[in-house]
DNA sequence: GGTTTCGCCTGCGGGC
DNA sequence: TGCCCGCAGGCGAAAC
């Protein structure tokens, strides 16, 4: 389940190895992996052929390779996507394979097929160039131009649960279920609290914790909770050993010792400490 | 128009 | 043993 740190690890790996290389062959093994490229698989492969990669970019959980015609190959890893360098893997879930002019292969492997590739033009949004499909995505907390106080202001106006807002990529990007739970645990805030009910300093604290926890995870090569996430060499990160909330149902809170709870939320799970992060009182009609 | 829910996918593990 | 079900969850369309 790649979130910002995992995607950034992949981007860095790609940046070091594919920048300056030309694409000499592309094969789409599963059409679903390019479903968001509206012109279809044949168009994608034809346009990529002979293109040179000029650099890499990322915003939130989206990453892209910039190409020498000014367009971008946009990659979303979804839940289980992997960008692998090296020989083409013998793998049931190989979705796309590309060959580069130095002989290495760039493979997209994706078990659950939520991810994919697409080609798009670049557009300038708020002074930053991003691919068109990424234009609606807010800056992430590790973006040098991330405006924390502006996000706090947006959150103050949201009549919606704070965790829901942390997961909304148009409010702040890069945060998924794992890092949302970690940031809320660090800030001692229950995710069911309404965003508008929290003070500006508390909202700022939550965003700062989100940035910190993602920076920590990045420093450890990312989280690999279910081992589906790997870097470009197929290796997992180590941050899952450092998680304080996610996946710790029934275990003692590392801060106060109370037994951690798990609750259903948005068709997934939320992990929290019932003592440090008390649930808000039930609203009555 | 803001907010919430649902469907898309596959593999795994638990229960029967 | 084998089947069914629930779960994992990012994203965008659809519903509310």
Short mmCIF file of C-alpha atoms (C1' of nucleotides) in Angstrom, two decimals:
data_model
loop_
_atom_site.label_atom_id
_atom_site.label_comp_id
_atom_site.label_asym_id
_atom_site.label_seq_id
_atom_site.Cartn_x
_atom_site.Cartn_y
_atom_site.Cartn_z
CA UNK A 1 0.00 0.00 0.00
CA UNK A 2 2.27 2.73 -1.25
CA UNK A 3 1.75 6.17 0.20
CA UNK A 4 3.98 9.20 -0.30
CA UNK A 5 7.25 7.83 1.17
CA UNK A 6 7.00 4.60 -0.79
CA UNK A 7 6.27 6.44 -4.03
CA UNK A 8 9.18 8.81 -3.36
CA UNK A 9 11.56 5.87 -2.82
CA UNK A 10 10.48 4.53 -6.22
CA UNK A 11 10.85 7.95 -7.87
CA UNK A 12 14.39 8.34 -6.54
CA UNK A 13 15.31 4.88 -7.79
CA UNK A 14 13.92 5.66 -11.22
CA UNK A 15 15.53 9.09 -11.35
CA UNK A 16 18.97 7.63 -10.76
CA UNK A 17 18.63 4.92 -13.39
CA UNK A 18 16.34 6.01 -16.22
CA UNK A 19 16.99 9.74 -16.69
CA UNK A 20 18.60 10.28 -20.09
CA UNK A 21 17.64 6.82 -21.37
CA UNK A 22 15.52 6.25 -24.47
CA UNK A 23 12.65 3.77 -24.68
CA UNK A 24 13.28 1.14 -27.37
CA UNK A 25 10.32 -1.20 -26.84
CA UNK A 26 7.06 -1.31 -24.89
CA UNK A 27 4.61 -4.12 -24.38
CA UNK A 28 1.30 -3.87 -22.54
CA UNK A 29 0.47 -7.26 -21.05
CA UNK A 30 -2.81 -6.26 -19.43
CA UNK A 31 -5.07 -3.53 -20.86
CA UNK A 32 -6.44 -2.61 -17.47
CA UNK A 33 -3.02 -1.23 -16.52
CA UNK A 34 -3.43 1.49 -19.18
CA UNK A 35 -7.20 2.01 -18.81
CA UNK A 36 -6.67 5.62 -17.83
CA UNK A 37 -4.80 6.27 -21.08
CA UNK A 38 -7.93 7.03 -23.06
CA UNK A 39 -6.36 6.60 -26.52
CA UNK A 40 -5.67 2.95 -25.69
CA UNK A 41 -2.69 0.59 -25.33
CA UNK A 42 -1.58 0.81 -28.98
CA UNK A 43 -1.40 4.60 -28.80
CA UNK A 44 0.59 4.46 -25.57
CA UNK A 45 3.17 2.03 -26.90
CA UNK A 46 3.49 3.83 -30.24
CA UNK A 47 4.02 7.21 -28.61
CA UNK A 48 6.53 5.92 -26.05
CA UNK A 49 8.70 4.25 -28.66
CA UNK A 50 11.90 6.23 -29.24
CA UNK A 51 11.06 8.75 -26.53
CA UNK A 52 13.86 9.87 -24.22
CA UNK A 53 13.29 10.26 -20.47
CA UNK A 54 14.40 13.70 -19.30
CA UNK A 55 13.59 13.48 -15.60
CA UNK A 56 11.14 12.43 -12.90
CA UNK A 57 8.49 14.11 -10.80
CA UNK A 58 6.08 13.32 -8.01
CA UNK A 59 3.13 14.86 -6.22
CA UNK A 60 1.39 12.95 -3.47
CA UNK A 61 1.10 9.36 -4.64
CA UNK A 62 1.47 10.18 -8.34
CA UNK A 63 4.85 9.91 -10.01
CA UNK A 64 5.86 10.64 -13.58
CA UNK A 65 8.71 10.47 -16.03
CA UNK A 66 9.11 13.60 -18.15
CA UNK A 67 9.74 12.90 -21.82
CA UNK A 68 11.68 14.84 -24.44
CA UNK A 69 8.55 15.88 -26.35
CA UNK A 70 7.29 17.75 -23.29
CA UNK A 71 4.73 15.14 -22.24
CA UNK A 72 4.90 12.84 -19.21
CA UNK A 73 4.46 9.16 -18.50
CA UNK A 74 2.27 9.27 -15.41
CA UNK A 75 2.44 6.28 -13.06
CA UNK A 76 0.12 5.48 -10.19
CA UNK A 77 1.04 2.45 -8.10
CA UNK A 78 -2.49 2.03 -6.76
CA UNK A 79 -2.38 -0.46 -3.92
CA UNK A 80 0.10 -3.00 -5.19
CA UNK A 81 1.97 -1.50 -8.13
CA UNK A 82 5.72 -1.98 -8.50
CA UNK A 83 8.16 -0.28 -10.87
CA UNK A 84 11.06 -2.68 -11.27
CA UNK A 85 14.40 -2.22 -13.02
CA UNK A 86 16.44 -5.14 -14.29
CA UNK A 87 15.45 -8.19 -16.28
CA UNK A 88 11.73 -8.58 -17.05
CA UNK A 89 10.35 -10.62 -14.16
CA UNK A 90 8.71 -14.00 -14.73
CA UNK A 91 5.62 -12.93 -12.89
CA UNK A 92 1.88 -13.52 -13.28
CA UNK A 93 1.18 -9.89 -12.49
CA UNK A 94 3.49 -8.32 -15.04
CA UNK A 95 1.26 -5.63 -16.62
CA UNK A 96 3.65 -3.55 -18.74
CA UNK A 97 7.29 -3.96 -19.76
CA UNK A 98 9.52 -1.39 -21.44
CA UNK A 99 13.08 -1.72 -22.69
CA UNK A 100 15.60 1.11 -22.41
CA UNK A 101 18.52 1.80 -24.73
CA UNK A 102 21.05 0.65 -22.13
CA UNK A 103 19.50 -2.83 -22.19
CA UNK A 104 17.66 -2.65 -18.85
CA UNK A 105 13.95 -3.31 -18.62
CA UNK A 106 11.45 -1.16 -16.75
CA UNK A 107 8.56 -3.38 -15.64
CA UNK A 108 5.23 -2.54 -14.08
CA UNK A 109 3.97 -5.35 -11.86
CA UNK A 110 0.62 -4.93 -10.12
CA UNK A 111 -1.29 -7.70 -8.40
CA UNK A 112 -4.53 -5.84 -7.69
CA UNK A 113 -4.50 -3.72 -10.86
CA UNK A 114 -5.55 -0.49 -9.18
CA UNK A 115 -2.50 1.23 -10.60
CA UNK A 116 -1.45 2.04 -14.15
CA UNK A 117 0.40 4.14 -16.71
CA UNK A 118 -0.85 6.92 -18.96
CA UNK A 119 0.65 9.59 -21.20
CA UNK A 120 -0.36 13.19 -20.58
CA UNK A 121 0.61 16.76 -21.35
CA UNK A 122 2.06 19.00 -18.69
CA UNK A 123 0.19 22.00 -17.31
CA UNK A 124 1.29 24.80 -14.98
CA UNK A 125 -0.71 24.96 -11.74
CA UNK A 126 0.12 27.58 -9.13
CA UNK A 127 3.58 28.03 -10.61
CA UNK A 128 4.46 24.34 -10.76
CA UNK A 129 4.43 22.07 -13.83
CA UNK A 130 2.47 18.85 -13.33
CA UNK A 131 0.81 16.39 -15.72
CA UNK A 132 -2.84 17.17 -16.50
CA UNK A 133 -4.24 14.20 -14.50
CA UNK A 134 -2.35 15.46 -11.44
CA UNK A 135 -3.60 19.04 -11.71
CA UNK A 136 -6.37 18.46 -9.15
CA UNK A 137 -4.01 16.98 -6.56
CA UNK A 138 -2.99 19.28 -3.71
CA UNK A 139 0.65 19.79 -2.75
CA UNK A 140 1.95 17.19 -0.30
CA UNK A 141 3.60 17.96 3.07
CA UNK A 142 7.09 17.26 1.68
CA UNK A 143 6.64 19.72 -1.20
CA UNK A 144 8.96 22.73 -0.60
CA UNK A 145 6.02 24.99 -1.50
CA UNK A 146 3.53 23.19 0.76
CA UNK A 147 1.53 25.88 2.57
CA UNK A 148 0.59 24.34 5.88
CA UNK A 149 -1.33 27.33 7.18
CA UNK A 150 -3.42 27.48 4.01
CA UNK A 151 -4.37 23.81 4.48
CA UNK A 152 -5.23 24.51 8.13
CA UNK A 153 -7.56 27.22 6.91
CA UNK A 154 -9.25 24.80 4.50
CA UNK A 155 -9.63 22.20 7.25
CA UNK A 156 -11.17 24.74 9.61
CA UNK A 157 -14.03 25.05 7.13
CA UNK A 158 -14.69 21.33 6.77
CA UNK A 159 -17.78 19.84 8.35
CA UNK A 160 -16.26 16.41 7.98
CA UNK A 161 -14.17 13.98 10.01
CA UNK A 162 -10.49 14.93 10.20
CA UNK A 163 -9.25 11.54 9.02
CA UNK A 164 -11.48 11.70 5.97
CA UNK A 165 -9.96 15.08 5.15
CA UNK A 166 -6.39 13.83 5.63
CA UNK A 167 -7.15 11.14 3.06
CA UNK A 168 -8.66 13.64 0.59
CA UNK A 169 -5.93 14.21 -2.00
CA UNK A 170 -7.44 17.53 -3.05
CA UNK A 171 -6.92 18.91 0.48
CA UNK A 172 -3.47 17.54 1.20
CA UNK A 173 -1.88 14.77 -0.83
CA UNK A 174 0.34 11.80 -0.15
CA UNK A 175 -1.34 10.67 3.08
CA UNK A 176 -2.99 7.24 3.05
CA UNK A 177 -4.60 5.12 5.73
CA UNK A 178 -1.34 4.18 7.47
CA UNK A 179 0.20 7.63 7.79
CA UNK A 180 -3.15 9.23 8.65
CA UNK A 181 -3.44 6.90 11.65
CA UNK A 182 0.18 7.57 12.63
CA UNK A 183 -0.19 11.36 12.40
CA UNK A 184 -3.43 11.30 14.42
CA UNK A 185 -1.84 9.08 17.07
CA UNK A 186 1.14 11.43 17.39
CA UNK A 187 -1.23 14.41 17.69
CA UNK A 188 -3.51 12.56 20.17
CA UNK A 189 -6.56 13.26 18.03
CA UNK A 190 -9.33 10.81 17.19
CA UNK A 191 -9.92 10.61 13.44
CA UNK A 192 -13.68 10.86 13.94
CA UNK A 193 -13.36 14.42 15.28
CA UNK A 194 -14.82 16.99 12.91
CA UNK A 195 -12.09 19.03 11.23
CA UNK A 196 -13.96 22.28 11.98
CA UNK A 197 -14.01 21.41 15.70
CA UNK A 198 -10.22 21.38 15.99
CA UNK A 199 -8.16 24.48 16.75
CA UNK A 200 -5.75 25.95 14.25
CA UNK A 201 -2.69 24.95 16.33
CA UNK A 202 -4.00 21.38 16.65
CA UNK A 203 -4.64 21.10 12.90
CA UNK A 204 -1.16 22.51 12.26
CA UNK A 205 0.25 19.93 14.66
CA UNK A 206 -1.50 17.08 12.84
CA UNK A 207 -0.07 18.23 9.50
CA UNK A 208 3.40 18.64 11.02
CA UNK A 209 3.18 15.10 12.41
CA UNK A 210 2.09 13.80 9.03
CA UNK A 211 5.15 15.42 7.45
CA UNK A 212 7.42 14.09 10.20
CA UNK A 213 6.15 10.52 10.07
CA UNK A 214 6.44 10.43 6.29
CA UNK A 215 9.98 11.86 6.46
CA UNK A 216 10.86 9.20 9.04
CA UNK A 217 9.43 6.48 6.80
CA UNK A 218 11.30 7.83 3.79
CA UNK A 219 14.52 7.62 5.80
CA UNK A 220 13.89 3.93 6.34
CA UNK A 221 13.05 3.12 2.74
CA UNK A 222 9.30 3.20 3.28
CA UNK A 223 6.77 0.93 4.94
CA UNK A 224 6.10 -2.58 3.70
CA UNK A 225 3.18 -3.67 5.81
CA UNK A 226 2.02 -6.45 3.51
CA UNK A 227 5.24 -6.82 1.48
CA UNK A 228 3.57 -5.76 -1.76
CA UNK A 229 5.45 -2.50 -1.77
CA UNK A 230 9.05 -2.65 -2.99
CA UNK A 231 11.61 -0.25 -4.45
CA UNK A 232 12.93 -0.44 -8.01
CA UNK A 233 15.21 -3.30 -6.97
CA UNK A 234 12.37 -5.31 -5.45
CA UNK A 235 13.42 -4.62 -1.85
CA UNK A 236 11.11 -3.70 1.04
CA UNK A 237 11.50 -0.83 3.48
CA UNK A 238 11.71 -1.16 7.25
CA UNK A 239 9.38 1.49 8.59
CA UNK A 240 6.61 -0.99 9.45
CA UNK A 241 8.69 -1.85 12.51
CA UNK A 242 8.31 1.75 13.65
CA UNK A 243 4.54 2.12 13.35
CA UNK A 244 2.86 3.32 16.54
CA UNK A 245 -0.79 2.93 15.55
CA UNK A 246 -1.43 1.14 12.27
CA UNK A 247 -1.94 -2.61 12.70
CA UNK A 248 -1.54 -2.52 16.51
CA UNK A 249 -5.06 -3.58 17.53
CA UNK A 250 -5.01 -5.30 20.92
CA UNK A 251 -1.46 -4.17 21.70
CA UNK A 252 -0.59 -1.58 24.37
CA UNK A 253 -0.31 2.05 23.32
CA UNK A 254 3.39 2.94 23.23
CA UNK A 255 2.59 6.17 25.07
CA UNK A 256 0.07 5.29 27.78
CA UNK A 257 -0.27 1.49 27.74
CA UNK A 258 -4.00 1.39 27.02
CA UNK A 259 -5.07 -1.35 24.62
CA UNK A 260 -5.16 -0.07 21.04
CA UNK A 261 -8.46 -0.36 19.20
CA UNK A 262 -9.49 -0.92 15.62
CA UNK A 263 -12.65 0.43 14.07
CA UNK A 264 -14.26 0.26 10.66
CA UNK A 265 -13.96 3.51 8.79
CA UNK A 266 -14.66 4.23 5.12
CA UNK A 267 -14.52 0.52 4.26
CA UNK A 268 -11.13 0.18 5.91
CA UNK A 269 -9.69 0.17 9.41
CA UNK A 270 -8.67 2.88 11.81
CA UNK A 271 -6.27 2.13 14.63
CA UNK A 272 -6.18 4.40 17.66
CA UNK A 273 -5.58 4.58 21.39
CA UNK A 274 -8.89 4.98 23.27
CA UNK A 275 -7.18 6.88 26.09
CA UNK A 276 -4.86 9.24 24.16
CA UNK A 277 -7.33 9.68 21.31
CA UNK A 278 -10.80 9.57 22.86
CA UNK A 279 -13.73 9.35 20.48
CA UNK A 280 -15.83 12.50 20.16
CA UNK A 281 -19.17 12.39 21.88
CA UNK A 282 -21.91 11.12 19.60
CA UNK A 283 -23.70 13.97 17.93
CA UNK A 284 -27.44 14.01 18.49
CA UNK A 285 -29.89 15.15 15.85
"C1'" DG B 1 -21.72 22.39 -4.10
"C1'" DG B 2 -19.93 19.92 -0.37
"C1'" DT B 3 -19.80 15.38 1.55
"C1'" DT B 4 -20.24 10.38 1.54
"C1'" DT B 5 -20.64 5.88 -0.48
"C1'" DC B 6 -19.58 2.47 -3.77
"C1'" DG B 7 -17.24 -0.33 -7.28
"C1'" DC B 8 -13.13 -1.61 -9.21
"C1'" DC B 9 -9.43 -5.75 -8.45
"C1'" DT B 10 -6.71 -10.07 -6.57
"C1'" DG B 11 -4.72 -13.04 -3.05
"C1'" DC B 12 -4.82 -14.57 1.39
"C1'" DG B 13 -6.55 -16.43 5.60
"C1'" DG B 14 -10.33 -17.94 8.60
"C1'" DG B 15 -14.45 -20.59 9.15
"C1'" DC B 16 -17.26 -24.34 7.99
"C1'" DT C 1 -9.97 -30.58 0.76
"C1'" DG C 2 -12.44 -26.96 -1.03
"C1'" DC C 3 -15.59 -23.35 -1.04
"C1'" DC C 4 -17.22 -18.87 0.56
"C1'" DC C 5 -16.55 -14.67 2.68
"C1'" DG C 6 -14.21 -10.70 4.48
"C1'" DC C 7 -10.33 -7.89 4.21
"C1'" DA C 8 -6.59 -5.00 2.31
"C1'" DG C 9 -7.35 0.43 0.13
"C1'" DG C 10 -6.47 4.58 -3.67
"C1'" DC C 11 -9.28 6.66 -6.69
"C1'" DG C 12 -13.09 8.59 -9.20
"C1'" DA C 13 -17.88 8.23 -10.38
"C1'" DA C 14 -22.22 8.39 -8.53
"C1'" DA C 15 -25.35 9.22 -4.93
"C1'" DC C 16 -26.84 11.87 -1.23
#
